[in-house]
Amino acid sequence: MNASSKRIVLAKVGLDGHDRGIKVVARALRDAGFEVIYPGLWLSPEAVVRVVAEEDADWLGISILSGAHLILVPKVLDLLRQQGLSHVRVVVGGTIPEEDVPALLACGVEKVFGPGSPLSDIVGYFRGSQPVPQT
Amino acid sequence: MAPATETFLRDEKDLSSIWDAYERGDRRALARLLTWAENPQYRPMLYQRLRSRTQQPGSFVLAITGSPGAGKSTLIGKLLPGIRQRGHTVAVLACDPRSPVSGGALLGDRIRMPVMVEDQGVYIRSLAAPPGRQGIAENLDIRLALLERFGFDWIIVETIGVGQADVAIGDLVDCVTLLIPPESGDEIQWEKAGLLEVADLVVVSKGDLPGAGRTAAQLQQTLNLPGFPAKPILVVSAAKGTGLSDLVQQLETSPRRRQQEESQARRLLLLAQEILAQRFRERRELVAQLMEMARQQGWDDWQAASQLARGLMANHAADSP
């Protein structure tokens, strides 16, 4: 089993103190057998990318409830690309209006989980897209 | 650090090129090797490569241990700026527990270790430590060796919240610092054998809370009995920032325990146990055969366990050059 196929960084980016949702998602993923790294609130895009690099994460889950997703998310994705980390798969959760989803997907986000997304969908997504184990 | 191709880590399945990048000081390659240290497929090769020595002086490896909520992560977060100000680079391996139920983990230590985003002199990595492993992640020795070779002056290992008997960390590091929060025991508690014995340094955390002084005084009285080696006891408050520079100073002059022969031997014992445990997990058919034989032969548990150890070792020997 390749241990690296189980590491997920869940991050809050920008001025957004609402962390109830991300903690619920973190718990569900922990209980589904993933290693979840939660670096806390109010991180800059640069700080998030630094965490992803240091932790050798396979996924980055960004939670945003501040409305700044169209500014912050593309910035994170640009930084990932600049630092040679474009293999990291990015998903976004939070209060994302339907009409903003295409823009996020277009900039490289793999999946958006808006309000009301069942936990089983989120866990199922991470299970389903798990890279094929090496060896 | 020159950004290599975008797909560097995605496409690179091959140890040599990751290793070369790591030797050039690429932090992404370091991160990947720290992940691969968990993978039995890569571990023998990593040990082999780590054998060749580098010129640089070794790291000072410090363990911070103590009960859950004692303030380990917070203290490390507060120590980092002081260590950096003295011109040292520092890596942190922060262990949190892995679930015995799901195998998952929530790794949240680094919340308490804010770092200047552009500071390349700090590296923090979160690790999941399985249950029953005395509070440390598996393959910690190889991860420490990787960080040491990368050139960090200091390496800090944060154990998971531990109890009285989680002493294995003592053989992997130069100095064990034990955190004890105020009001967490009385004189008799400090007489007991275990973790307190392997601690080189005892720190009463949350020094701003009432009772901290009393706890420190009790520890002082009980641990530093006449005729026994003296153990420094410090009071630190991360909230108020007091006692931190005393602690860093104390640590800088700490003796280095890893060089002791006895520690080296016990480190190998840990590794040997890991090899057997891994065989046990991988060769279920061998274990099933042995269980069947034990039933047929009417072995007692001691005999059966001896045969199991023998069988696993023979199996390992057959695969190893």
CSV table of C-alpha atoms in Angstrom, one decimal:
chain,number,residue,atom,x,y,z
A,1,MET,CA,0.0,0.0,0.0
A,2,ASN,CA,1.3,3.4,-0.8
A,3,ALA,CA,0.8,5.6,2.2
A,4,SER,CA,0.9,8.7,0.1
A,5,SER,CA,-2.4,7.9,-1.4
A,6,LYS,CA,-4.1,8.7,1.8
A,7,ARG,CA,-3.0,12.2,2.7
A,8,ILE,CA,-5.4,15.1,2.5
A,9,VAL,CA,-4.7,18.7,3.5
A,10,LEU,CA,-8.0,20.5,4.5
A,11,ALA,CA,-7.5,24.2,4.6
A,12,LYS,CA,-9.3,27.5,5.3
A,13,VAL,CA,-8.0,30.3,3.2
A,14,GLY,CA,-8.2,34.0,3.7
A,15,LEU,CA,-10.3,35.9,6.3
A,16,ASP,CA,-12.9,33.3,7.1
A,17,GLY,CA,-13.4,32.0,10.6
A,18,HIS,CA,-16.2,29.5,9.8
A,19,ASP,CA,-14.6,26.2,10.5
A,20,ARG,CA,-17.5,24.0,11.6
A,21,GLY,CA,-18.0,22.5,8.1
A,22,ILE,CA,-14.3,21.7,7.5
A,23,LYS,CA,-14.1,20.0,10.9
A,24,VAL,CA,-17.1,17.8,10.1
A,25,VAL,CA,-15.6,16.9,6.8
A,26,ALA,CA,-12.2,16.2,8.5
A,27,ARG,CA,-13.9,13.9,11.0
A,28,ALA,CA,-15.7,12.0,8.2
A,29,LEU,CA,-12.5,11.5,6.2
A,30,ARG,CA,-10.6,10.5,9.3
A,31,ASP,CA,-13.3,7.9,10.0
A,32,ALA,CA,-13.0,6.7,6.4
A,33,GLY,CA,-9.3,5.9,7.0
A,34,PHE,CA,-7.6,9.0,5.5
A,35,GLU,CA,-4.8,11.0,7.1
A,36,VAL,CA,-6.2,14.5,7.3
A,37,ILE,CA,-3.9,17.4,7.9
A,38,TYR,CA,-5.7,20.5,9.3
A,39,PRO,CA,-3.4,23.5,9.5
A,40,GLY,CA,-6.0,25.9,11.0
A,41,LEU,CA,-7.7,29.2,10.1
A,42,TRP,CA,-6.8,32.3,8.2
A,43,LEU,CA,-4.0,31.0,6.0
A,44,SER,CA,-2.7,32.8,3.0
A,45,PRO,CA,-2.6,31.0,-0.3
A,46,GLU,CA,1.2,30.9,0.0
A,47,ALA,CA,0.9,29.3,3.5
A,48,VAL,CA,-1.5,26.7,2.3
A,49,VAL,CA,0.7,25.7,-0.6
A,50,ARG,CA,3.7,25.5,1.8
A,51,VAL,CA,1.7,23.0,3.9
A,52,VAL,CA,0.8,20.9,0.9
A,53,ALA,CA,4.4,20.8,-0.2
A,54,GLU,CA,5.8,19.9,3.3
A,55,GLU,CA,3.1,17.3,3.9
A,56,ASP,CA,3.5,15.6,0.5
A,57,ALA,CA,-0.3,15.7,0.2
A,58,ASP,CA,-2.2,14.1,-2.7
A,59,TRP,CA,-5.3,16.3,-2.2
A,60,LEU,CA,-6.0,19.8,-1.1
A,61,GLY,CA,-9.5,20.5,0.1
A,62,ILE,CA,-10.2,24.2,0.4
A,63,SER,CA,-13.2,25.5,2.5
A,64,ILE,CA,-14.4,29.0,1.9
A,65,LEU,CA,-17.5,30.6,3.3
A,66,SER,CA,-16.4,34.2,2.9
A,67,GLY,CA,-17.4,34.7,-0.7
A,68,ALA,CA,-13.7,35.2,-1.8
A,69,HIS,CA,-13.4,31.9,-3.6
A,70,LEU,CA,-13.1,33.3,-7.1
A,71,ILE,CA,-10.1,35.4,-6.0
A,72,LEU,CA,-8.4,32.9,-3.6
A,73,VAL,CA,-8.9,29.6,-5.2
A,74,PRO,CA,-7.2,30.5,-8.6
A,75,LYS,CA,-4.3,32.0,-6.6
A,76,VAL,CA,-3.8,28.7,-4.8
A,77,LEU,CA,-3.9,26.7,-8.0
A,78,ASP,CA,-1.4,29.1,-9.7
A,79,LEU,CA,1.0,28.7,-6.8
A,80,LEU,CA,0.7,24.9,-6.9
A,81,ARG,CA,1.6,25.0,-10.5
A,82,GLN,CA,4.5,27.4,-10.0
A,83,GLN,CA,6.0,25.2,-7.3
A,84,GLY,CA,5.8,22.0,-9.3
A,85,LEU,CA,2.9,20.6,-7.3
A,86,SER,CA,0.3,20.3,-10.0
A,87,HIS,CA,-0.1,16.6,-9.2
A,88,VAL,CA,-2.1,17.7,-6.1
A,89,ARG,CA,-5.8,17.4,-6.7
A,90,VAL,CA,-7.9,20.3,-5.5
A,91,VAL,CA,-11.5,20.3,-4.3
A,92,VAL,CA,-13.5,23.2,-2.9
A,93,GLY,CA,-16.2,23.2,-0.4
A,94,GLY,CA,-18.3,25.9,1.3
A,95,THR,CA,-20.9,28.5,0.2
A,96,ILE,CA,-20.2,28.4,-3.5
A,97,PRO,CA,-23.0,29.7,-5.7
A,98,GLU,CA,-24.0,27.4,-8.5
A,99,GLU,CA,-23.0,30.0,-11.1
A,100,ASP,CA,-19.4,30.2,-9.8
A,101,VAL,CA,-18.8,26.5,-10.1
A,102,PRO,CA,-17.8,26.5,-13.8
A,103,ALA,CA,-15.2,29.2,-13.2
A,104,LEU,CA,-13.6,27.1,-10.4
A,105,LEU,CA,-13.6,24.0,-12.5
A,106,ALA,CA,-12.1,25.9,-15.4
A,107,CYS,CA,-9.1,27.0,-13.3
A,108,GLY,CA,-8.3,23.4,-12.3
A,109,VAL,CA,-10.5,22.5,-9.4
A,110,GLU,CA,-11.6,18.9,-9.7
A,111,LYS,CA,-14.8,19.0,-7.7
A,112,VAL,CA,-17.0,21.5,-5.8
A,113,PHE,CA,-19.1,20.5,-2.8
A,114,GLY,CA,-21.6,23.2,-2.1
A,115,PRO,CA,-24.0,23.6,0.8
A,116,GLY,CA,-26.0,20.5,1.6
A,117,SER,CA,-23.5,18.1,0.1
A,118,PRO,CA,-23.9,14.8,1.9
A,119,LEU,CA,-20.8,13.5,3.7
A,120,SER,CA,-21.2,10.2,1.9
A,121,ASP,CA,-20.7,12.0,-1.4
A,122,ILE,CA,-17.5,13.7,-0.2
A,123,VAL,CA,-16.1,10.5,1.3
A,124,GLY,CA,-17.2,8.6,-1.8
A,125,TYR,CA,-15.4,11.1,-4.0
A,126,PHE,CA,-12.1,10.6,-2.2
A,127,ARG,CA,-12.5,6.9,-2.1
A,128,GLY,CA,-13.4,6.7,-5.8
A,129,SER,CA,-10.6,8.9,-7.0
A,130,GLN,CA,-7.9,7.2,-4.8
A,131,PRO,CA,-4.9,6.6,-7.0
A,132,VAL,CA,-4.2,3.0,-7.8
A,133,PRO,CA,-1.9,1.7,-5.1
A,134,GLN,CA,1.7,1.1,-6.2
A,135,THR,CA,3.4,-2.3,-5.7
B,1,MET,CA,15.3,26.2,-5.3
B,2,ALA,CA,14.8,25.9,-9.0
B,3,PRO,CA,11.2,24.8,-9.8
B,4,ALA,CA,11.6,21.6,-11.8
B,5,THR,CA,9.0,20.5,-14.2
B,6,GLU,CA,5.4,20.7,-13.0
B,7,THR,CA,5.0,17.0,-13.1
B,8,PHE,CA,8.1,16.2,-11.1
B,9,LEU,CA,6.5,14.4,-8.2
B,10,ARG,CA,3.6,13.0,-10.1
B,11,ASP,CA,5.6,11.1,-12.7
B,12,GLU,CA,8.6,10.3,-10.6
B,13,LYS,CA,8.2,6.8,-9.3
B,14,ASP,CA,11.8,6.1,-9.3
B,15,LEU,CA,13.9,6.5,-6.2
B,16,SER,CA,17.1,7.5,-7.8
B,17,SER,CA,15.9,10.8,-9.4
B,18,ILE,CA,13.9,11.7,-6.2
B,19,TRP,CA,17.1,10.9,-4.2
B,20,ASP,CA,19.2,13.1,-6.5
B,21,ALA,CA,16.8,16.0,-6.1
B,22,TYR,CA,16.8,15.5,-2.4
B,23,GLU,CA,20.6,15.6,-2.3
B,24,ARG,CA,20.4,18.9,-4.2
B,25,GLY,CA,18.2,20.3,-1.4
B,26,ASP,CA,14.8,20.0,-3.1
B,27,ARG,CA,12.2,20.2,-0.3
B,28,ARG,CA,9.6,18.5,-2.4
B,29,ALA,CA,11.9,15.5,-2.8
B,30,LEU,CA,12.5,15.5,1.0
B,31,ALA,CA,8.7,15.5,1.5
B,32,ARG,CA,8.3,12.6,-0.9
B,33,LEU,CA,11.1,10.5,0.7
B,34,LEU,CA,9.5,11.1,4.1
B,35,THR,CA,6.4,9.6,2.7
B,36,TRP,CA,8.2,6.7,1.1
B,37,ALA,CA,9.9,5.9,4.4
B,38,GLU,CA,6.7,4.2,5.3
B,39,ASN,CA,6.7,2.0,2.3
B,40,PRO,CA,8.4,-1.4,2.8
B,41,GLN,CA,9.3,-1.4,-0.9
B,42,TYR,CA,11.6,1.6,-0.5
B,43,ARG,CA,12.9,1.2,3.0
B,44,PRO,CA,15.9,-1.1,2.4
B,45,MET,CA,17.1,1.2,-0.5
B,46,LEU,CA,16.7,4.2,1.7
B,47,TYR,CA,18.8,2.7,4.5
B,48,GLN,CA,21.4,1.8,2.0
B,49,ARG,CA,21.7,5.3,0.6
B,50,LEU,CA,21.6,6.9,4.0
B,51,ARG,CA,24.7,4.9,5.0
B,52,SER,CA,27.1,7.0,3.0
B,53,ARG,CA,28.0,9.8,5.3
B,54,THR,CA,28.0,13.5,4.6
B,55,GLN,CA,30.6,16.0,5.9
B,56,GLN,CA,28.2,18.2,7.8
B,57,PRO,CA,27.9,17.9,11.5
B,58,GLY,CA,24.9,16.0,12.7
B,59,SER,CA,21.6,17.5,13.9
B,60,PHE,CA,20.6,18.0,17.4
B,61,VAL,CA,17.6,15.8,17.8
B,62,LEU,CA,15.1,16.8,20.5
B,63,ALA,CA,12.0,15.0,21.6
B,64,ILE,CA,9.1,16.8,23.2
B,65,THR,CA,6.8,14.5,25.0
B,66,GLY,CA,4.1,14.6,27.6
B,67,SER,CA,0.4,13.8,28.2
B,68,PRO,CA,-2.3,15.0,25.7
B,69,GLY,CA,-2.9,18.7,26.1
B,70,ALA,CA,0.3,19.3,28.1
B,71,GLY,CA,1.2,22.0,25.5
B,72,LYS,CA,3.8,20.1,23.3
B,73,SER,CA,2.8,21.7,20.0
B,74,THR,CA,2.3,25.1,21.5
B,75,LEU,CA,5.8,25.0,23.1
B,76,ILE,CA,7.4,23.9,19.8
B,77,GLY,CA,5.6,26.7,18.0
B,78,LYS,CA,7.1,29.1,20.5
B,79,LEU,CA,10.6,27.6,20.4
B,80,LEU,CA,10.8,27.9,16.6
B,81,PRO,CA,11.5,31.7,16.5
B,82,GLY,CA,14.1,31.5,19.2
B,83,ILE,CA,15.9,28.6,17.4
B,84,ARG,CA,15.8,30.6,14.1
B,85,GLN,CA,17.1,33.7,15.8
B,86,ARG,CA,20.1,31.8,16.9
B,87,GLY,CA,20.7,31.0,13.2
B,88,HIS,CA,19.8,27.4,13.3
B,89,THR,CA,17.6,25.6,10.8
B,90,VAL,CA,14.9,23.3,12.3
B,91,ALA,CA,12.6,20.5,11.2
B,92,VAL,CA,9.7,19.3,13.2
B,93,LEU,CA,8.1,15.8,13.0
B,94,ALA,CA,4.7,16.2,14.7
B,95,CYS,CA,3.0,12.9,15.6
B,96,ASP,CA,-0.7,12.6,16.2
B,97,PRO,CA,-2.6,9.3,16.8
B,98,ARG,CA,-3.7,7.0,14.0
B,99,SER,CA,-7.2,5.6,14.6
B,100,PRO,CA,-7.1,1.9,15.7
B,101,VAL,CA,-10.6,1.7,14.2
B,102,SER,CA,-10.4,3.2,10.8
B,103,GLY,CA,-6.6,3.7,10.3
B,104,GLY,CA,-7.3,7.4,9.6
B,105,ALA,CA,-5.9,10.3,11.5
B,106,LEU,CA,-6.5,14.0,12.1
B,107,LEU,CA,-3.1,15.7,12.2
B,108,GLY,CA,-3.6,19.1,13.7
B,109,ASP,CA,-0.3,19.9,15.5
B,110,ARG,CA,0.9,22.4,13.0
B,111,ILE,CA,-2.0,24.7,13.8
B,112,ARG,CA,0.0,25.8,16.8
B,113,MET,CA,3.3,26.3,14.9
B,114,PRO,CA,2.9,29.4,12.8
B,115,VAL,CA,5.9,29.9,10.5
B,116,MET,CA,6.9,32.8,8.3
B,117,VAL,CA,5.7,31.6,4.9
B,118,GLU,CA,9.0,32.5,3.1
B,119,ASP,CA,11.3,31.0,5.8
B,120,GLN,CA,13.0,28.0,4.2
B,121,GLY,CA,14.9,27.3,7.4
B,122,VAL,CA,11.9,25.6,9.0
B,123,TYR,CA,10.2,22.4,7.8
B,124,ILE,CA,7.2,20.9,9.5
B,125,ARG,CA,5.8,17.4,8.8
B,126,SER,CA,2.8,15.7,10.4
B,127,LEU,CA,2.9,12.0,11.0
B,128,ALA,CA,0.3,9.5,12.1
B,129,ALA,CA,1.4,7.2,15.0
B,130,PRO,CA,-0.3,3.8,15.2
B,131,PRO,CA,-1.6,2.6,18.5
B,132,GLY,CA,0.7,0.5,20.6
B,133,ARG,CA,3.9,2.1,19.3
B,134,GLN,CA,4.8,4.2,22.4
B,135,GLY,CA,3.6,7.4,20.9
B,136,ILE,CA,5.8,7.7,17.8
B,137,ALA,CA,5.3,7.1,14.2
B,138,GLU,CA,6.7,4.0,12.5
B,139,ASN,CA,10.0,4.3,10.8
B,140,LEU,CA,10.9,7.4,12.7
B,141,ASP,CA,14.6,6.5,12.6
B,142,ILE,CA,14.8,6.6,8.9
B,143,ARG,CA,12.8,9.9,8.8
B,144,LEU,CA,15.2,11.4,11.3
B,145,ALA,CA,18.1,10.3,9.2
B,146,LEU,CA,16.6,11.9,6.1
B,147,LEU,CA,16.1,15.2,7.8
B,148,GLU,CA,19.6,15.1,9.4
B,149,ARG,CA,21.2,14.4,6.0
B,150,PHE,CA,19.2,17.2,4.5
B,151,GLY,CA,21.1,19.5,6.8
B,152,PHE,CA,18.8,20.7,9.6
B,153,ASP,CA,20.6,21.9,12.6
B,154,TRP,CA,17.8,20.9,14.9
B,155,ILE,CA,15.2,18.2,14.6
B,156,ILE,CA,12.3,18.3,17.0
B,157,VAL,CA,10.1,15.2,17.4
B,158,GLU,CA,6.7,15.7,19.0
B,159,THR,CA,5.3,12.5,20.3
B,160,ILE,CA,1.6,11.9,20.6
B,161,GLY,CA,0.1,12.5,24.0
B,162,VAL,CA,1.8,9.7,26.0
B,163,GLY,CA,1.5,8.0,29.4
B,164,GLN,CA,4.0,6.9,31.9
B,165,ALA,CA,5.6,4.0,30.0
B,166,ASP,CA,6.2,5.4,26.5
B,167,VAL,CA,9.9,5.5,26.7
B,168,ALA,CA,11.0,4.2,23.2
B,169,ILE,CA,11.6,7.8,22.0
B,170,GLY,CA,14.6,8.0,24.3
B,171,ASP,CA,16.7,5.8,22.0
B,172,LEU,CA,16.0,7.8,18.9
B,173,VAL,CA,16.9,11.3,20.0
B,174,ASP,CA,19.7,13.2,21.7
B,175,CYS,CA,17.5,14.8,24.4
B,176,VAL,CA,14.1,14.0,25.8
B,177,THR,CA,12.1,16.9,27.2
B,178,LEU,CA,9.1,16.0,29.2
B,179,LEU,CA,6.3,18.4,29.6
B,180,ILE,CA,4.2,18.3,32.8
B,181,PRO,CA,1.3,20.7,33.2
B,182,PRO,CA,0.5,22.1,36.6
B,183,GLU,CA,-1.5,20.2,39.2
B,184,SER,CA,-1.1,16.9,37.3
B,185,GLY,CA,0.3,14.8,40.2
B,186,ASP,CA,1.8,14.8,43.6
B,187,GLU,CA,5.1,13.7,45.1
B,188,ILE,CA,4.3,10.0,44.8
B,189,GLN,CA,3.5,10.4,41.1
B,190,TRP,CA,7.0,11.7,40.5
B,191,GLU,CA,8.6,8.8,42.3
B,192,LYS,CA,7.3,6.3,39.8
B,193,ALA,CA,9.4,4.6,37.2
B,194,GLY,CA,8.9,5.2,33.5
B,195,LEU,CA,9.0,8.3,31.3
B,196,LEU,CA,10.4,10.5,34.0
B,197,GLU,CA,13.5,8.3,34.1
B,198,VAL,CA,14.3,8.8,30.4
B,199,ALA,CA,13.6,12.5,30.5
B,200,ASP,CA,16.8,14.6,30.3
B,201,LEU,CA,14.9,17.7,31.1
B,202,VAL,CA,11.5,18.4,32.7
B,203,VAL,CA,9.5,21.4,31.8
B,204,VAL,CA,6.4,22.5,33.8
B,205,SER,CA,4.2,23.9,31.1
B,206,LYS,CA,1.5,26.6,31.4
B,207,GLY,CA,3.7,28.4,33.9
B,208,ASP,CA,1.2,31.2,34.1
B,209,LEU,CA,-1.5,29.0,35.7
B,210,PRO,CA,-1.8,28.7,39.5
B,211,GLY,CA,0.0,25.6,40.8
B,212,ALA,CA,2.9,25.7,38.3
B,213,GLY,CA,5.3,26.8,40.9
B,214,ARG,CA,4.2,24.2,43.4
B,215,THR,CA,4.4,21.4,40.7
B,216,ALA,CA,7.9,22.5,39.8
B,217,ALA,CA,8.9,22.6,43.5
B,218,GLN,CA,7.6,19.1,44.1
B,219,LEU,CA,9.4,17.8,41.0
B,220,GLN,CA,12.6,19.5,42.1
B,221,GLN,CA,12.4,17.9,45.5
B,222,THR,CA,11.5,14.4,44.3
B,223,LEU,CA,13.7,14.1,41.2
B,224,ASN,CA,16.8,15.7,42.4
B,225,LEU,CA,17.4,13.7,45.5
B,226,PRO,CA,20.9,13.8,46.9
B,227,GLY,CA,23.0,11.1,45.4
B,228,PHE,CA,21.1,10.9,42.1
B,229,PRO,CA,22.0,12.6,38.8
B,230,ALA,CA,20.5,16.1,38.7
B,231,LYS,CA,17.7,16.7,36.2
B,232,PRO,CA,17.0,20.3,35.2
B,233,ILE,CA,13.5,21.5,35.9
B,234,LEU,CA,12.2,24.6,34.2
B,235,VAL,CA,8.9,26.5,34.2
B,236,VAL,CA,7.7,27.8,30.9
B,237,SER,CA,4.7,29.8,29.9
B,238,ALA,CA,4.0,29.8,26.2
B,239,ALA,CA,1.1,32.2,26.7
B,240,LYS,CA,3.3,34.8,28.4
B,241,GLY,CA,6.5,33.8,26.6
B,242,THR,CA,8.4,33.3,29.8
B,243,GLY,CA,11.2,30.7,30.3
B,244,LEU,CA,11.6,30.1,26.6
B,245,SER,CA,15.0,31.4,26.1
B,246,ASP,CA,16.3,29.7,29.2
B,247,LEU,CA,14.9,26.5,27.7
B,248,VAL,CA,16.6,26.9,24.4
B,249,GLN,CA,19.9,27.8,26.2
B,250,GLN,CA,19.6,24.6,28.3
B,251,LEU,CA,18.9,22.5,25.2
B,252,GLU,CA,21.9,23.9,23.3
B,253,THR,CA,24.2,22.6,25.9
B,254,SER,CA,22.4,19.3,26.4
B,255,PRO,CA,24.5,16.1,26.1
B,256,ARG,CA,23.8,14.1,23.0
B,257,ARG,CA,22.4,10.8,23.9
B,258,ARG,CA,22.2,9.2,20.5
B,259,GLN,CA,25.9,8.5,20.4
B,260,GLN,CA,25.7,6.1,23.3
B,261,GLU,CA,26.2,2.5,22.3
B,262,GLU,CA,23.3,1.2,24.4
B,263,SER,CA,20.9,3.6,22.5
B,264,GLN,CA,22.2,2.4,19.2
B,265,ALA,CA,21.6,-1.2,20.1
B,266,ARG,CA,18.1,-0.5,21.3
B,267,ARG,CA,17.4,1.4,18.1
B,268,LEU,CA,18.3,-1.7,16.1
B,269,LEU,CA,16.1,-3.8,18.4
B,270,LEU,CA,13.2,-1.4,17.5
B,271,LEU,CA,14.0,-1.9,13.8
B,272,ALA,CA,14.2,-5.7,14.2
B,273,GLN,CA,10.8,-5.7,15.9
B,274,GLU,CA,9.4,-3.7,13.0
B,275,ILE,CA,10.8,-6.2,10.5
B,276,LEU,CA,9.1,-9.1,12.3
B,277,ALA,CA,5.8,-7.2,12.7
B,278,GLN,CA,5.9,-6.4,9.0
B,279,ARG,CA,6.5,-10.1,8.1
B,280,PHE,CA,3.7,-11.0,10.4
B,281,ARG,CA,1.3,-8.7,8.5
B,282,GLU,CA,2.5,-9.7,5.1
B,283,ARG,CA,2.8,-13.5,5.4
B,284,ARG,CA,-0.6,-14.4,6.7
B,285,GLU,CA,-0.3,-17.9,5.2
B,286,LEU,CA,2.8,-18.6,7.2
B,287,VAL,CA,1.1,-17.5,10.4
B,288,ALA,CA,-1.9,-19.6,9.6
B,289,GLN,CA,0.3,-22.7,9.1
B,290,LEU,CA,2.0,-22.1,12.4
B,291,MET,CA,-1.3,-21.7,14.2
B,292,GLU,CA,-2.4,-25.0,12.7
B,293,MET,CA,0.8,-26.7,13.7
B,294,ALA,CA,0.5,-25.3,17.2
B,295,ARG,CA,-3.0,-26.8,17.5
B,296,GLN,CA,-1.8,-30.2,16.2
B,297,GLN,CA,1.3,-30.4,18.3
B,298,GLY,CA,-0.3,-29.0,21.4
B,299,TRP,CA,2.3,-26.3,21.8
B,300,ASP,CA,1.9,-23.9,24.8
B,301,ASP,CA,2.0,-20.2,24.0
B,302,TRP,CA,5.7,-19.9,24.7
B,303,GLN,CA,6.5,-22.7,22.3
B,304,ALA,CA,4.2,-21.4,19.7
B,305,ALA,CA,5.5,-17.8,20.0
B,306,SER,CA,9.1,-19.1,19.7
B,307,GLN,CA,8.2,-21.1,16.6
B,308,LEU,CA,6.5,-18.0,15.2
B,309,ALA,CA,9.6,-15.9,15.8
B,310,ARG,CA,11.7,-18.5,14.2
B,311,GLY,CA,9.4,-18.9,11.2
B,312,LEU,CA,9.2,-15.1,10.6
B,313,MET,CA,13.0,-14.7,10.9
B,314,ALA,CA,13.6,-17.6,8.5
B,315,ASN,CA,11.2,-16.1,6.0
B,316,HIS,CA,12.9,-12.7,6.3
B,317,ALA,CA,16.3,-14.3,5.9
B,318,ALA,CA,15.2,-16.1,2.8
B,319,ASP,CA,14.3,-12.8,1.1
B,320,SER,CA,17.3,-10.8,2.2
B,321,PRO,CA,20.6,-11.0,0.5
